[in-house]
Coordinates of C-alpha atoms and ligand atoms in Angstrom, one line a residue:
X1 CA -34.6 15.9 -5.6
X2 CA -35.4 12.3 -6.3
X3 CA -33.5 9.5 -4.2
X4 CA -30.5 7.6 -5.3
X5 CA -31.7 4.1 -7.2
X6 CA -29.0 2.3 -5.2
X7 CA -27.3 2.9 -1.6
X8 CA -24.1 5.8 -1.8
X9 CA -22.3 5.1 1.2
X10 CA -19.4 7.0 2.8
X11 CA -17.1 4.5 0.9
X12 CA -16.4 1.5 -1.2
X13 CA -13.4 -1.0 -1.2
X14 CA -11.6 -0.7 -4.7
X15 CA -12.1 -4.1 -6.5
X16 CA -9.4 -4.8 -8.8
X17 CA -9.8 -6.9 -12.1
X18 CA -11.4 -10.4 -10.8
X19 CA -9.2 -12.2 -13.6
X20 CA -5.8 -10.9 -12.0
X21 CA -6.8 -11.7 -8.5
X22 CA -7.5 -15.2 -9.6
X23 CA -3.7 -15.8 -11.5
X24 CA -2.5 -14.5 -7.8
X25 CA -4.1 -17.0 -6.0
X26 CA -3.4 -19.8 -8.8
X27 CA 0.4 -18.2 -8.0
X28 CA -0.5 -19.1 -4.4
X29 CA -1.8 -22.1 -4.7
X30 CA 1.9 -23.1 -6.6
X31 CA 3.8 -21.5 -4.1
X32 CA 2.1 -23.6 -1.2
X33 CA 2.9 -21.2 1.1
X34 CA 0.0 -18.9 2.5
X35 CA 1.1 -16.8 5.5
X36 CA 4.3 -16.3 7.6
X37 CA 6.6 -14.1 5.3
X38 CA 5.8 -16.1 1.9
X39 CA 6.9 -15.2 -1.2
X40 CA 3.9 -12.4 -2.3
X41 CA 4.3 -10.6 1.3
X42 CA 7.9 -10.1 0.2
X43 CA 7.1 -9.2 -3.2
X44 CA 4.6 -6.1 -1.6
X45 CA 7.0 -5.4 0.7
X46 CA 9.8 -4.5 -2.1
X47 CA 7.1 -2.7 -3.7
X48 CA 5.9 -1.0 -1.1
X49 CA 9.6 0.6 -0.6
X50 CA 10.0 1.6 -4.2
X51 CA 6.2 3.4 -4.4
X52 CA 6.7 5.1 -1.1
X53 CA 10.6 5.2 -1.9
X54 CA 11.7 4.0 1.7
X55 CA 14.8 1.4 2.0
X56 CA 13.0 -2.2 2.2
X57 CA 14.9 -2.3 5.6
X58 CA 12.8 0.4 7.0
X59 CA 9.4 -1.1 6.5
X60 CA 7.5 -4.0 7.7
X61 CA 4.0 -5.7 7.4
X62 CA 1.5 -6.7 9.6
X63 CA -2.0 -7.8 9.5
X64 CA -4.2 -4.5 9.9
X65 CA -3.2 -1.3 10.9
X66 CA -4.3 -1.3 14.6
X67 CA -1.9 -3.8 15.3
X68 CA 1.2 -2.6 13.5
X69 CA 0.8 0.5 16.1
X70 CA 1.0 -1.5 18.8
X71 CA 3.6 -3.6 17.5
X72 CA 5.3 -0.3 16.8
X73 CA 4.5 1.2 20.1
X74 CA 5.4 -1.7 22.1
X75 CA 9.0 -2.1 20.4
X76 CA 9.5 1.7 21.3
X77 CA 9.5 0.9 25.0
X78 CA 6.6 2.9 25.8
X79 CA 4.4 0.6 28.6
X80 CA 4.0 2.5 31.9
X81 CA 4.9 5.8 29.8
X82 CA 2.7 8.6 29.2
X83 CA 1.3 8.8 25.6
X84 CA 0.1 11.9 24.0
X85 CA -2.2 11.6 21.5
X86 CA -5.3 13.2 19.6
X87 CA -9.1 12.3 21.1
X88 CA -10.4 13.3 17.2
X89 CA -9.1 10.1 15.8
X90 CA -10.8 6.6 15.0
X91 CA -10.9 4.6 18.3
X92 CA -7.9 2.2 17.3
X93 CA -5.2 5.1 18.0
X94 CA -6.1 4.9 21.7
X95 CA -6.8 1.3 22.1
X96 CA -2.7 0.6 20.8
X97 CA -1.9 2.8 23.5
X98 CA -3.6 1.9 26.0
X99 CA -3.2 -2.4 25.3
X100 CA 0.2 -1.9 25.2
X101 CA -0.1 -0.7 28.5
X102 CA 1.2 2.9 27.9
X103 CA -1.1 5.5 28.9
X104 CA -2.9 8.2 26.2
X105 CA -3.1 12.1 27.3
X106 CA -5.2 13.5 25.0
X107 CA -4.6 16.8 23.7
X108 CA -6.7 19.2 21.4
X109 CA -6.1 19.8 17.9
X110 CA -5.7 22.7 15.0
X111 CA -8.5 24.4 14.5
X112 CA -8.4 24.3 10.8
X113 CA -6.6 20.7 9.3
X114 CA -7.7 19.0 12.7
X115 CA -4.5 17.3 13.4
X116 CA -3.2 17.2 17.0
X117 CA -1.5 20.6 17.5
X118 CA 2.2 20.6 19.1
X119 CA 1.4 23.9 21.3
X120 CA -1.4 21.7 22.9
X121 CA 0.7 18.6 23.5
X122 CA 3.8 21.1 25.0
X123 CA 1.6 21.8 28.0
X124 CA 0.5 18.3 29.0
X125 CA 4.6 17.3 28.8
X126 CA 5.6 15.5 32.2
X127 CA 8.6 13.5 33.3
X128 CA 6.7 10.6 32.3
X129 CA 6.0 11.7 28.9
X130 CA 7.7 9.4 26.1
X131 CA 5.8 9.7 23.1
X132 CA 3.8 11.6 20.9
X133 CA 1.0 9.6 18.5
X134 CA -0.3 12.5 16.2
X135 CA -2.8 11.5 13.5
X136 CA -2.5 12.5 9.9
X137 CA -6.1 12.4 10.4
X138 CA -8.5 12.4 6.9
X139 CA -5.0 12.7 5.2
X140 CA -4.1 15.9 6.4
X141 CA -0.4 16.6 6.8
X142 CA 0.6 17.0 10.9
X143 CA 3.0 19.8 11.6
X144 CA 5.9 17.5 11.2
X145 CA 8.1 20.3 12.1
X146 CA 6.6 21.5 14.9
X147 CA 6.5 17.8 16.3
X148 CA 10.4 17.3 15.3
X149 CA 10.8 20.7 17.4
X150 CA 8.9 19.0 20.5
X151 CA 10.9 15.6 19.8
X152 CA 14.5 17.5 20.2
X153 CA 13.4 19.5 23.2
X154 CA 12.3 16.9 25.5
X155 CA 13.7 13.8 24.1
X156 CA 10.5 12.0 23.1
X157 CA 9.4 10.1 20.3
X158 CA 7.1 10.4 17.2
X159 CA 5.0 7.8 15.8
X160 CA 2.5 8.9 13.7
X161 CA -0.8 7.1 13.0
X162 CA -0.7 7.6 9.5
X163 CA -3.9 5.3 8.7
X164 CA -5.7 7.8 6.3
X165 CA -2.4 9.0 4.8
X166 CA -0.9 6.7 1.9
X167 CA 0.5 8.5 -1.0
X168 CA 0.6 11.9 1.2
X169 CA 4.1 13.5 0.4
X170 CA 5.4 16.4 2.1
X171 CA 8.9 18.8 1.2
X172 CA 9.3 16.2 -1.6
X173 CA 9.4 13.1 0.2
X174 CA 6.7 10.7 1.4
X175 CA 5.2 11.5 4.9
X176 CA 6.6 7.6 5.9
X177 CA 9.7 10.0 6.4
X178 CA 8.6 11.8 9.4
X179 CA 8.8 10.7 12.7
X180 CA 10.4 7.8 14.3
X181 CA 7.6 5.4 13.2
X182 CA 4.6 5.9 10.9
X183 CA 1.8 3.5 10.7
X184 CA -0.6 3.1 7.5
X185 CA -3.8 1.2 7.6
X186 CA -4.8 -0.9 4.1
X187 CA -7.9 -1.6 5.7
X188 CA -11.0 -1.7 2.2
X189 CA -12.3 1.4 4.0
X190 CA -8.8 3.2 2.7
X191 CA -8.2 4.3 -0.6
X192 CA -5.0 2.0 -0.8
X193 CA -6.3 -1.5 0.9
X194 CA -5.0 -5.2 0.9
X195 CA -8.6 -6.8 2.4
X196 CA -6.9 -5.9 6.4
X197 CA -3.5 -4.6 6.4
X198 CA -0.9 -2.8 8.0
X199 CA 2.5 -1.0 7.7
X200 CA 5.0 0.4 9.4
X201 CA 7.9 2.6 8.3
X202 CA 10.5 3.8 10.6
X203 CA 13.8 6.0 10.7
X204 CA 15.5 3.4 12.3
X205 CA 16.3 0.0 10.1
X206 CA 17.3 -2.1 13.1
X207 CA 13.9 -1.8 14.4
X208 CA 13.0 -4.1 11.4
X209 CA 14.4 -7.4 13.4
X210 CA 12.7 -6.6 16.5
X211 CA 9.1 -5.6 14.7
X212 CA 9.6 -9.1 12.8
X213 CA 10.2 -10.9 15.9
X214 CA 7.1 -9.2 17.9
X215 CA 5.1 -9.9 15.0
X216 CA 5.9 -13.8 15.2
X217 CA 5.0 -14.7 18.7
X218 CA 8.7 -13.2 19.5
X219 CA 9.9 -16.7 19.0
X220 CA 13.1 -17.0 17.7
X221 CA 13.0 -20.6 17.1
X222 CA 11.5 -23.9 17.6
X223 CA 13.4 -23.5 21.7
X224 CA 13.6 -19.5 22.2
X225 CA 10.9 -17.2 22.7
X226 CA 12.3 -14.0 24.2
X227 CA 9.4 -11.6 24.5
X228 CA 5.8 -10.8 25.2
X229 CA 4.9 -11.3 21.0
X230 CA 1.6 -11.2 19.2
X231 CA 0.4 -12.8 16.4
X232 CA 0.0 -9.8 13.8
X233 CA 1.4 -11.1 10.5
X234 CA 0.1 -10.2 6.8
X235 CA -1.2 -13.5 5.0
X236 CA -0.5 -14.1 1.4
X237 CA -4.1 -13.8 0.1
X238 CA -3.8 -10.0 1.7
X239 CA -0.5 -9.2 -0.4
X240 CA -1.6 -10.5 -3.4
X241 CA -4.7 -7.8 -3.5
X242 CA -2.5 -5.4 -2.4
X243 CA 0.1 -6.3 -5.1
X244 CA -3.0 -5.4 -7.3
X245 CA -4.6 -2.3 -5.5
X246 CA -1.1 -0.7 -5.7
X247 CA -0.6 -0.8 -9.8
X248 CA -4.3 1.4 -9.2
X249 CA -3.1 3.5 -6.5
X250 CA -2.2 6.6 -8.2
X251 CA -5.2 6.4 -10.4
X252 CA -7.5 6.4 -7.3
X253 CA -5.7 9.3 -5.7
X254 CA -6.0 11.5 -8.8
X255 CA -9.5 10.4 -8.6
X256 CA -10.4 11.5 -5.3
X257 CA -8.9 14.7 -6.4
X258 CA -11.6 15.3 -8.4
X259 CA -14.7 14.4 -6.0
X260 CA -12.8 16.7 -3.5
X261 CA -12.8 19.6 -5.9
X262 CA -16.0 18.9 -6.8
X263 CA -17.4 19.2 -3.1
X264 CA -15.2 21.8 -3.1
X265 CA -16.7 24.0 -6.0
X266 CA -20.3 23.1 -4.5
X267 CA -19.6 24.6 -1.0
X268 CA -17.8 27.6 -1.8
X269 CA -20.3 30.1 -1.7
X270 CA -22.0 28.3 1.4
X271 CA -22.6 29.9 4.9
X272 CA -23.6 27.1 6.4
X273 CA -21.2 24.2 5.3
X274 CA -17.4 24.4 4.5
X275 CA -14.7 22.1 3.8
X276 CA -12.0 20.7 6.5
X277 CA -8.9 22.5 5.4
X278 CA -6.4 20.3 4.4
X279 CA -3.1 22.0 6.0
X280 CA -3.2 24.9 8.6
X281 CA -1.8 28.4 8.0
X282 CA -1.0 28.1 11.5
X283 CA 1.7 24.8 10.7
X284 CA 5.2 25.3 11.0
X285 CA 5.6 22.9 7.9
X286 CA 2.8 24.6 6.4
X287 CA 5.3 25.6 4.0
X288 CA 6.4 21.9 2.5
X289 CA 5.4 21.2 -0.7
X290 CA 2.4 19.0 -0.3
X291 CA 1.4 16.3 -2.3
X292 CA -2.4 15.6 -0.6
X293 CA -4.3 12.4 -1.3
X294 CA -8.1 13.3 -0.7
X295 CA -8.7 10.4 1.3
X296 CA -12.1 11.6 2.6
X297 CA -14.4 14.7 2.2
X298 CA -15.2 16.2 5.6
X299 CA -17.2 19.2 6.1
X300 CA -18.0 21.5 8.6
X301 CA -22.0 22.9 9.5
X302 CA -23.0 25.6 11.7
X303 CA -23.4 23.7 14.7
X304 CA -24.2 20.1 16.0
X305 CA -28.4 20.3 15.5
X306 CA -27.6 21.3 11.1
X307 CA -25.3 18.4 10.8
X308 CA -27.1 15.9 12.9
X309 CA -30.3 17.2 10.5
X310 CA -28.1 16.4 7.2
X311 CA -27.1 13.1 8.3
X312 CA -30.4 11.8 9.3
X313 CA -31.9 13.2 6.2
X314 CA -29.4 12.4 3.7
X315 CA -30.6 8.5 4.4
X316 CA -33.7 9.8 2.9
X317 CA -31.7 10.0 -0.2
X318 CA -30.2 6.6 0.1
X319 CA -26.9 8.6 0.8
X320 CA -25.1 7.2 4.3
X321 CA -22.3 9.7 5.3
X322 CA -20.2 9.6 8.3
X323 CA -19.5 11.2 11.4
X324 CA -15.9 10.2 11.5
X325 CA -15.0 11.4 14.1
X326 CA -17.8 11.8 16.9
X327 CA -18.2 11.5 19.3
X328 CA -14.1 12.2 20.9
X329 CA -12.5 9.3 22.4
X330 CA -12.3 11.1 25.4
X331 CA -16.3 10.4 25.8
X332 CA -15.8 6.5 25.4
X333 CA -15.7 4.3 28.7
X334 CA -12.2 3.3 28.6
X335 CA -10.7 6.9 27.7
X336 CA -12.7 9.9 29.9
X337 CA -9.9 12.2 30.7
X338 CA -10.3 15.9 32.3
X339 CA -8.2 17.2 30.1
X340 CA -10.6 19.9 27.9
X341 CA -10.0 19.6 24.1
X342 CA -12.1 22.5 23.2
X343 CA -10.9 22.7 19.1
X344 CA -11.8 18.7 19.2
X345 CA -15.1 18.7 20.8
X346 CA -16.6 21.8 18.7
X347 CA -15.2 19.9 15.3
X348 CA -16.5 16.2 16.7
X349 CA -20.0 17.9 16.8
X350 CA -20.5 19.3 13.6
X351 CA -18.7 17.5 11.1
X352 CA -19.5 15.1 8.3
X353 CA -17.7 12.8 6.0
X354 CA -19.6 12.9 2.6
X355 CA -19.1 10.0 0.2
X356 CA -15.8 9.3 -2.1
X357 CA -14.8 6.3 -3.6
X358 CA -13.6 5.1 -7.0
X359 CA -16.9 4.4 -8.9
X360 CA -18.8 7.3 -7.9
X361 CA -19.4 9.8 -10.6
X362 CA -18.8 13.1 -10.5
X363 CA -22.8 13.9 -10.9
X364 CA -23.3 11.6 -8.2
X365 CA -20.9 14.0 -6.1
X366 CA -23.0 17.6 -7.2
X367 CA -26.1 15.3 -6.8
X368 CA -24.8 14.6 -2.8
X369 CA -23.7 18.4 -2.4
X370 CA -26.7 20.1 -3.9
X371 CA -28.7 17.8 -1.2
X372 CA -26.6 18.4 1.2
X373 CA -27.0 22.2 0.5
X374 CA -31.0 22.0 -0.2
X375 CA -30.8 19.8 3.9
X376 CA -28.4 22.8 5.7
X377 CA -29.7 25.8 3.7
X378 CA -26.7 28.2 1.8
Ligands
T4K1 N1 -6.0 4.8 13.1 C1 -7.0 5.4 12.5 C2 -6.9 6.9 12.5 C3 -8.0 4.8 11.8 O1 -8.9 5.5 11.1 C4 -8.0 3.4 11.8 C5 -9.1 2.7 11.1 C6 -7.0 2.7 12.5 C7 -6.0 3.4 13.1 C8 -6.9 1.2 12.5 O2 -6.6 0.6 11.3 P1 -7.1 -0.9 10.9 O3 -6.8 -1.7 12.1 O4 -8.6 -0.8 10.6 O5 -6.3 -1.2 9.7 C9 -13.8 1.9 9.5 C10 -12.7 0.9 9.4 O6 -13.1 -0.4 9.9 C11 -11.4 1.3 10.1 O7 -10.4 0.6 9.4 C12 -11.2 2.8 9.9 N2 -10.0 3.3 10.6 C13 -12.4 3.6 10.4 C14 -12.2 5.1 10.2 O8 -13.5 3.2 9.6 P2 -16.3 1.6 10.4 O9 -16.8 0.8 11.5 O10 -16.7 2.9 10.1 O11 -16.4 0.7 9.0 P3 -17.7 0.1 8.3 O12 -17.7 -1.3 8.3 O13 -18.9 0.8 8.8 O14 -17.5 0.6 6.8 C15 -17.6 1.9 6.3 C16 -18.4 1.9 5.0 O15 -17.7 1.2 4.0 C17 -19.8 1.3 5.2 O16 -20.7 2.1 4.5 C18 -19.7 0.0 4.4 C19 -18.6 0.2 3.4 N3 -17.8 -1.0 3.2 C20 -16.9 -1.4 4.2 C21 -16.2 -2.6 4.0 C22 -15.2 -3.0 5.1 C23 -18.0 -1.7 2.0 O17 -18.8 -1.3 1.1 N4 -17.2 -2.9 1.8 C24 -16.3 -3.3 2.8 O18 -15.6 -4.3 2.5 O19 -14.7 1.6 10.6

């Protein structure tokens, strides 16, 4: 099979149309106002709630996504307290924790939709257990029931890392429903993006001051600064694009349906290469209606030697995949833990995220599989 002309790589930032982007910033440069909860921020913000259809009191913005969590974590009094939390996640999840002083316990994850599993966090509970941080990781629904089960048993909190997961909805309502707090990343990388971006949604709408506040250097006013803040607010050039990339949003999703199902068609009859299921049969919420968003196209090889051999190879085709996510964070520096995560560790090693993104075409898709497929055999 011949090369690709030009590069396919594991993902492209959605651009919308250059024209609108420029009345936005003409709008900005009217308003005179470019960061610190201007006019456009508050405009995305009301949007925001009536697309994921959350109260606008029970959202707020931030710059990217790592720093909402911690924001998020922070406000939820978790420094000193234990943190569970996934190792099969991007590295972010475990810095929030861990910068906001609280310490991550890393527990393994379902075999099938790779999300942290609830039976694995019960055992590592202690007294000094506070939280939960499960990942929605790829997309993929958590056991939200199984981790409200957990929540009511030994008084803890949920906050999901919900990076991959905008426009998931689960039993009818978005997955921004679950949990105390849920934190979404618009980073380009995402199918939903605003340049860097973050959000937060959470059960409880008189978290809203406090996250403002944090947000903001914690100052109060030009005399009163009552608490450790940051400075992790959204700028007006960021909610102007996402302004745009929302009216596209659904449109991409849909999209991404198709390049999933088109992966999906290509590796059915395969041996050696299979799709990362997108909820578990072992779930207690495996039952909610699920509204999935395809935001990335993992698949599983044989073992760790096939898919290090498709990676390398597949730049021969002028095709760059991913390893999201290898290796675990439990093999970085700051995060070696002797906790085993058996599920984890055999999933980090032999999976692959292929490419998906708006402008690639569905030949370019059965092009990638049927290379992939000619690389790791059938
Ligand atoms: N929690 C989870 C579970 C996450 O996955 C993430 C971020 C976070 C928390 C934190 O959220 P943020 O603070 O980022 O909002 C990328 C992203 O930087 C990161 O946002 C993302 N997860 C992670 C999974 O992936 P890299 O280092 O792999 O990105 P990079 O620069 O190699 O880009 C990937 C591909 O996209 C490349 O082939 C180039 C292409 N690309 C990228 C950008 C930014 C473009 O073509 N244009 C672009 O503008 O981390």
């Amino acid at each position: 099979m011949e090369p690709f002309a030009e590069p396919i790589l594991v993902t492209r930032p959605y651009f919308p149309p250059l024209e609108q982007y420029k009345k936005e910033l003409e709008r900005i440069w009217q308003n005179q106002y470019l960061t610190n909860n201007g006019p456009l921020l508050r405009e995305f913000q009301t949007n925001l709630s009536q697309y994921l259809n959350i109260p606008a009191g029970n959202l707020d913005l931030f710059c990217n996504g790592t720093l909402a969590l911690e924001v998020g974590l922070y406000a939820s009094e978790l420094p000193g307290y234990e943190v569970i939390t996934t190792p099969f996640t991007f590295v972010a999840t475990a810095h929030a924790i861990k910068r906001i002083g609280a310490i991550p316990v890393f527990a393994d994850v379902d075999p099938e939709n790779l999300c942290l599993d609830p039976a694995a966090c019960e055992k590592l509970i202690t007294p000094r257990t506070k939280a939960i941080v499960p990942v929605h990781v790829y997309g993929h629904p958590c056991d939200v029931k199984g981790f409200e089960a957990l929540a009511k048993k030994y008084d803890l909190k949920i906050i999901y890392d919900a990076a991959h997961a905008f426009g998931v909805k689960l039993g009818g309502k978005s997955i921004a429903s679950y949990g105390d707090i849920s934190m979404f990343s618009f980073h380009p990388t995402k199918l939903f993006h605003s340049c860097e971006g973050g959000l937060l949604t959470f059960a409880d709408a008189g978290l809203q001051a406090k996250l403002e506040q944090l947000r903001n250097f914690a100052i109060l006013s030009e005399t009163q600064c009552v608490d450790v803040g940051t400075n992790a607010k959204m700028n007006e050039l960021q909610a102007a694009m996402g302004n745009l990339c929302l009216k596209a949003a659904d449109r991409l999703i849909a999209y991404r349906r198709s390049i999933h199902e088109t992966y999906e068609n290509a590796f059915a009859d395969c041996k050696n290469v299979r799709m990362v299921k997108v909820t578990s049969s072992r779930s207690a919420s495996k039952d909610l209606a699920l509204v999935r968003n395809d935001a990335y196209c993992p698949v599983l090889f044989k073992d760790l030697e096939m898919r290090e051999k498709v990676y390398t190879e597949l730049k021969k085709y002028n095709v760059y995949s991913r390893r999201y996510f290898y290796p675990l964070l439990t093999d970085f520096t700051p995060y070696i833990d002797g906790n085993a995560t058996p599920v984890a560790r055999d999933a980090a090693a032999r999976v692959l995220t292929l490419p998906t993104y708006d402008n690639l075409s569905l030949k370019d898709v059965e092009k990638i599989a049927a290379i992939v497929k000619e690389i790791a055999g059938e």
